[in-house]
Structures are given as structure tokens and as C-alpha cells.
mmCIF file of C-alpha atoms in Angstrom:
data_model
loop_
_atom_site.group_PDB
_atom_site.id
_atom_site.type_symbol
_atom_site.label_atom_id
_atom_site.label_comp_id
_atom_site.label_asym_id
_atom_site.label_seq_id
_atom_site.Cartn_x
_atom_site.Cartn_y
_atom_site.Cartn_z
ATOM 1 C CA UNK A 2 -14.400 9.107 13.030
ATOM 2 C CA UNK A 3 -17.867 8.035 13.146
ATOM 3 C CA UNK A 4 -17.895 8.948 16.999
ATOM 4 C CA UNK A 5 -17.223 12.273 16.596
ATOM 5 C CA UNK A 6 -20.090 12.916 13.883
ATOM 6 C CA UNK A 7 -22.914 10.784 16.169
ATOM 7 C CA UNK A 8 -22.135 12.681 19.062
ATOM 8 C CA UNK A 9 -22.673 16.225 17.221
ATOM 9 C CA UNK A 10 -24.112 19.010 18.849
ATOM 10 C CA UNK A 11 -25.243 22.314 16.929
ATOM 11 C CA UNK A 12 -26.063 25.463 17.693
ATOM 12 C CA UNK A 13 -29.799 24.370 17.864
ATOM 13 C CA UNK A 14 -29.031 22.080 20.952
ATOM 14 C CA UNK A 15 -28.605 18.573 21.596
ATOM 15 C CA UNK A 16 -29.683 16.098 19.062
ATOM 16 C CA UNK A 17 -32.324 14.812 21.504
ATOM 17 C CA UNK A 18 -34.269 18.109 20.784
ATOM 18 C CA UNK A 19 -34.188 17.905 16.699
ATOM 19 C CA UNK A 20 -36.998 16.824 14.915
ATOM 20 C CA UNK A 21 -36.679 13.510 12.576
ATOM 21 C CA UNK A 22 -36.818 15.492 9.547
ATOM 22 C CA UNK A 23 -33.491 17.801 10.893
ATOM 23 C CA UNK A 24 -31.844 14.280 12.392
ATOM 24 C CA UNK A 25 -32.029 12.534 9.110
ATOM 25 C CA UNK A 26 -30.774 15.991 6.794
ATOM 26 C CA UNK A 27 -28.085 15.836 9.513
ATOM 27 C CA UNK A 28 -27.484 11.990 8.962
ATOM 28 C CA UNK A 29 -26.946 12.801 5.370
ATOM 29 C CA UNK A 30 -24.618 15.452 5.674
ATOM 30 C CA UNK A 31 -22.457 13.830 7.847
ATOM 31 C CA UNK A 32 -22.706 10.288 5.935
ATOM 32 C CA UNK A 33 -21.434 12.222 2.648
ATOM 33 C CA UNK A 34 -18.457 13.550 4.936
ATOM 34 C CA UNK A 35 -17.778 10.493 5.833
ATOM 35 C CA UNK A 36 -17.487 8.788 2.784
ATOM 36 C CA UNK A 37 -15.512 11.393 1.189
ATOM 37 C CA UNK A 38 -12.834 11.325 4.680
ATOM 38 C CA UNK A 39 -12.856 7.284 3.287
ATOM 39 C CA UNK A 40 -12.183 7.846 0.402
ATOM 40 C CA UNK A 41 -9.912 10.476 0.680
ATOM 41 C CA UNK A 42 -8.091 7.898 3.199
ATOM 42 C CA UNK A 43 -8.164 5.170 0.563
ATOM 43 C CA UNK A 44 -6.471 7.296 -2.276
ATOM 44 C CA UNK A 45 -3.570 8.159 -0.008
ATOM 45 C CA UNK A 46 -3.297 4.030 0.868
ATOM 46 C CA UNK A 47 -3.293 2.901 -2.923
ATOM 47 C CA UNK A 48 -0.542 5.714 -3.233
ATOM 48 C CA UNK A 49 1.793 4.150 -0.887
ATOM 49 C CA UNK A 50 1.193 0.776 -2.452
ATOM 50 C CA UNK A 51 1.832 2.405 -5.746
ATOM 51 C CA UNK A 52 5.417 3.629 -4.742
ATOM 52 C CA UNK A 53 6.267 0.478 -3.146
ATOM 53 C CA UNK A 54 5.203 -1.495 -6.893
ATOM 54 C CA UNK A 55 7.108 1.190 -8.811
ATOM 55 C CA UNK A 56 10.531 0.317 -6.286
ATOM 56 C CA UNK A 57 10.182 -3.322 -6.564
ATOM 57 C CA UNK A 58 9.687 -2.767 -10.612
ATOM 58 C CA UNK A 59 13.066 -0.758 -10.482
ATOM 59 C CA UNK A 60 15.117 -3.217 -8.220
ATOM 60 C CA UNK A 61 13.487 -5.980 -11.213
ATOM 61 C CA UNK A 62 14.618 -3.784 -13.912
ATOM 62 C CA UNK A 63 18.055 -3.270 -12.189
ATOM 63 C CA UNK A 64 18.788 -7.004 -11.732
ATOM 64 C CA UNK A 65 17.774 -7.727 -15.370
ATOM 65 C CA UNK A 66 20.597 -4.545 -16.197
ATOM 66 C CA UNK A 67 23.006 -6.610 -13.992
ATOM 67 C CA UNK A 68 22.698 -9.241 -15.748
ATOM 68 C CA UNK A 69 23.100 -8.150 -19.175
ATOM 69 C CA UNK A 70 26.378 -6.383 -18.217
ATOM 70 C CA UNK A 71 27.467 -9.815 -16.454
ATOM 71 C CA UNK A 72 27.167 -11.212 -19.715
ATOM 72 C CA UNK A 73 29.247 -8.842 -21.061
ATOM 73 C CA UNK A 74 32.114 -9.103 -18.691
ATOM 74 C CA UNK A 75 31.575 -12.488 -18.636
ATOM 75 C CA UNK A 76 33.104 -12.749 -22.464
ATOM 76 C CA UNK A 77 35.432 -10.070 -21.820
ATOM 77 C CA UNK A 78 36.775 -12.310 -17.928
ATOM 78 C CA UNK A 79 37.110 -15.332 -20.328
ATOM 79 C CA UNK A 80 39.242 -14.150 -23.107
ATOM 80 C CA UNK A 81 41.421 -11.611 -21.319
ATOM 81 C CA UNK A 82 42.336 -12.304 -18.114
ATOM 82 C CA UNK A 83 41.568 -15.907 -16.812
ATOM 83 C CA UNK A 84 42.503 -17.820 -20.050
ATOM 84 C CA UNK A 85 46.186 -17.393 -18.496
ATOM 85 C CA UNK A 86 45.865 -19.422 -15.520
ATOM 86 C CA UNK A 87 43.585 -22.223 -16.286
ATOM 87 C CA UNK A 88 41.417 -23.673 -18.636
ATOM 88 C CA UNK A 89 39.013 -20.843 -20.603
ATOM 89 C CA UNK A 90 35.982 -22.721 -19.717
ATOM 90 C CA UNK A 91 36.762 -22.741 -16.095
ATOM 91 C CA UNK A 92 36.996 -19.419 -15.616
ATOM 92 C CA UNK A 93 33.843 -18.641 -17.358
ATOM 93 C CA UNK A 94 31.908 -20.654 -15.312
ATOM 94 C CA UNK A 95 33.427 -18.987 -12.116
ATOM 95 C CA UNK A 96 32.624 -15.541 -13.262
ATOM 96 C CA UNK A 97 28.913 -16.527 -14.774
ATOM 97 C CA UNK A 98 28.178 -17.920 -11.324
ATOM 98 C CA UNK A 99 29.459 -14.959 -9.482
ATOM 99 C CA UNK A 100 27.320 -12.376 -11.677
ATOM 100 C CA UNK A 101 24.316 -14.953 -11.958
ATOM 101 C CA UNK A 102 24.091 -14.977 -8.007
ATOM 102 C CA UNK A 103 23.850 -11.009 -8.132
ATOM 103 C CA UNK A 104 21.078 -10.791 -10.379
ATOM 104 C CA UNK A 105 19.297 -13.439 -8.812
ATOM 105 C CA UNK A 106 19.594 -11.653 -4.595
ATOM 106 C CA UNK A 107 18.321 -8.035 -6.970
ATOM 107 C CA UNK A 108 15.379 -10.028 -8.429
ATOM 108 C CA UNK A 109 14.231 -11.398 -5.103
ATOM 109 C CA UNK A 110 14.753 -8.284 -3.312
ATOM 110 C CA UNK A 111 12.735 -6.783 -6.082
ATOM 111 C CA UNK A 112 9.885 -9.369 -6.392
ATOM 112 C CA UNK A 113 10.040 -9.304 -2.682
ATOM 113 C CA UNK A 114 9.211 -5.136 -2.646
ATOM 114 C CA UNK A 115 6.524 -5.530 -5.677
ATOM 115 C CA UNK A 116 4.525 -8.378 -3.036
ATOM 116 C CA UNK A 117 4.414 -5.860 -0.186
ATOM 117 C CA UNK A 118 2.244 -3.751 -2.489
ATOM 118 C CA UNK A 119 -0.058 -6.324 -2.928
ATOM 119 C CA UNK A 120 -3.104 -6.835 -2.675
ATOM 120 C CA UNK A 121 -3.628 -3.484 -4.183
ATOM 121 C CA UNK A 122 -6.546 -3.023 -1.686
ATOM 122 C CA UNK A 123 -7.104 0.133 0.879
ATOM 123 C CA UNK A 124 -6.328 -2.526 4.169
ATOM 124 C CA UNK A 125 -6.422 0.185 6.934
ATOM 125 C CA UNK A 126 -9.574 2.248 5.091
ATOM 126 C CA UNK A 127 -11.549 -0.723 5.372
ATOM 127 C CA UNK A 128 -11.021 -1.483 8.414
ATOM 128 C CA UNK A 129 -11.379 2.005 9.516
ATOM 129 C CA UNK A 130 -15.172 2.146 7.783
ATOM 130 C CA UNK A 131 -15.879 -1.125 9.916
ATOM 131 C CA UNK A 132 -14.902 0.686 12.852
ATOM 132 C CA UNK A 133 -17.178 3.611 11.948
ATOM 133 C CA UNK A 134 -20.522 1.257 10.780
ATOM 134 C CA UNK A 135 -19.789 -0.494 14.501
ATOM 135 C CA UNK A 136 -19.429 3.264 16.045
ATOM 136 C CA UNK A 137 -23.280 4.336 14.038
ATOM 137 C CA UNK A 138 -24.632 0.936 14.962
ATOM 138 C CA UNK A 139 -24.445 1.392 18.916
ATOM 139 C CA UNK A 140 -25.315 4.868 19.051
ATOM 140 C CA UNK A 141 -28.527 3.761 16.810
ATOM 141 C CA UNK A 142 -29.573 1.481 19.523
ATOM 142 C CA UNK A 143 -29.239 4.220 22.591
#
């Protein structure tokens, strides 16, 4: 970006022609566009890291769900069905363990989606204002 405003030309001819007073009211003008592109770049980043928090918070929320209706068909597995064909506390644990397993592949899935959003930090903004202060900094020294 910063390339692009260094290497402006106006109607008033090249830069090499402007006095220091019009150079540095240019400067200005394109420092405050700059800052706002940044910033305008940064917004749309934290965004995207927003949405990826919010799925990881519903895939958490939706393994804790699982889990409460396990529970649930956990008591209902015990009394009705599996009490026929072997002990009642074997066939609780087999159907706890099945439902327990769920919830616990939903919660890392979800904790895993909630870490890509962090850190909550504009990565490719600031790396695209470093590019920009390196772009200023060798067309200062020309």
C-alpha cells in the first residue's frame, strides 16, 4: 500500500518539483489514508476471528447438550432395554461410555475452533503496516 502513496504524482507534477510545505500536507493526507485502510483492514480480521469464537462456543454448547441427553438415555438404556440380557450395571456403563466419548470428540472439536480465533490480534494488518513503514523508510532515503 505504502508504495503506491510514495510514488504519487499530482496534477502539479512530480513530487521532486513540490515545495516542503506541499510534500509534508501531502505526507499527512496520505498517512491519515493509510491508517484508516489499516484499520479498516484490522476490523474485517477481528471479524473473522469473531465468527470462528462464536462456532467453537456453539460446537462447546452442543457437546455439553449431548451430554445432558446421554444422561437421559443413559437411565432410560438401563432400566428398559439392557436390564434383560445382563446385569443393570453393565449395561449402564456401556452406554455412559458410548455417549461420554461423543461429548468429549464435540468438546475438542469445539475448544479446538475457539483456539484458532486466538490471539484475538489483527496478524495479517500488522504485518501489512510493517510492510508499509519498510516501503516509507526506503523511499525516505532516495
Amino acid at each position: 500500500m505504502a508504495t503506491k502513496l510514495v510514488e504519487h504524482e499530482t496534477a502539479a507534477g512530480p513530487l521532486k518539483e513540490r515545495s516542503t510545505a506541499e510534500l509534508l500536507r501531502l505526507l499527512s493526507e496520505q498517512t491519515r489514508e493509510l491508517v484508516r485502510q489499516e484499520l479498516r483492514m484490522a476490523r474485517s480480521e477481528l471479524v473473522e476471528k469473531g465468527k470462528r469464537a462464536g462456532r467453537g462456543a456453539g460446537m462447546l454448547a452442543a457437546a455439553a447438550l449431548v451430554a445432558l441427553y446421554g444422561i437421559g438415555v443413559l437411565l432410560a438404556a438401563i432400566v428398559l432395554l439392557l436390564a434383560l440380557a445382563m446385569p443393570a450395571w453393565v449395561a449402564a456403563l456401556i452406554v455412559a461410555v458410548v455417549l461420554l466419548a461423543v461429548a468429549a470428540i464435540l468438546a475438542l472439536l469445539g475448544r479446538s475452533q475457539a483456539r484458532k480465533a486466538t490471539p484475538p490480534t489483527p496478524v495479517r494488518t500488522m504485518e501489512s503496516m510493517k510492510r508499509d513503514v519498510q516501503a516509507v523508510r526506503e523511499h525516505a532515503h532516495r
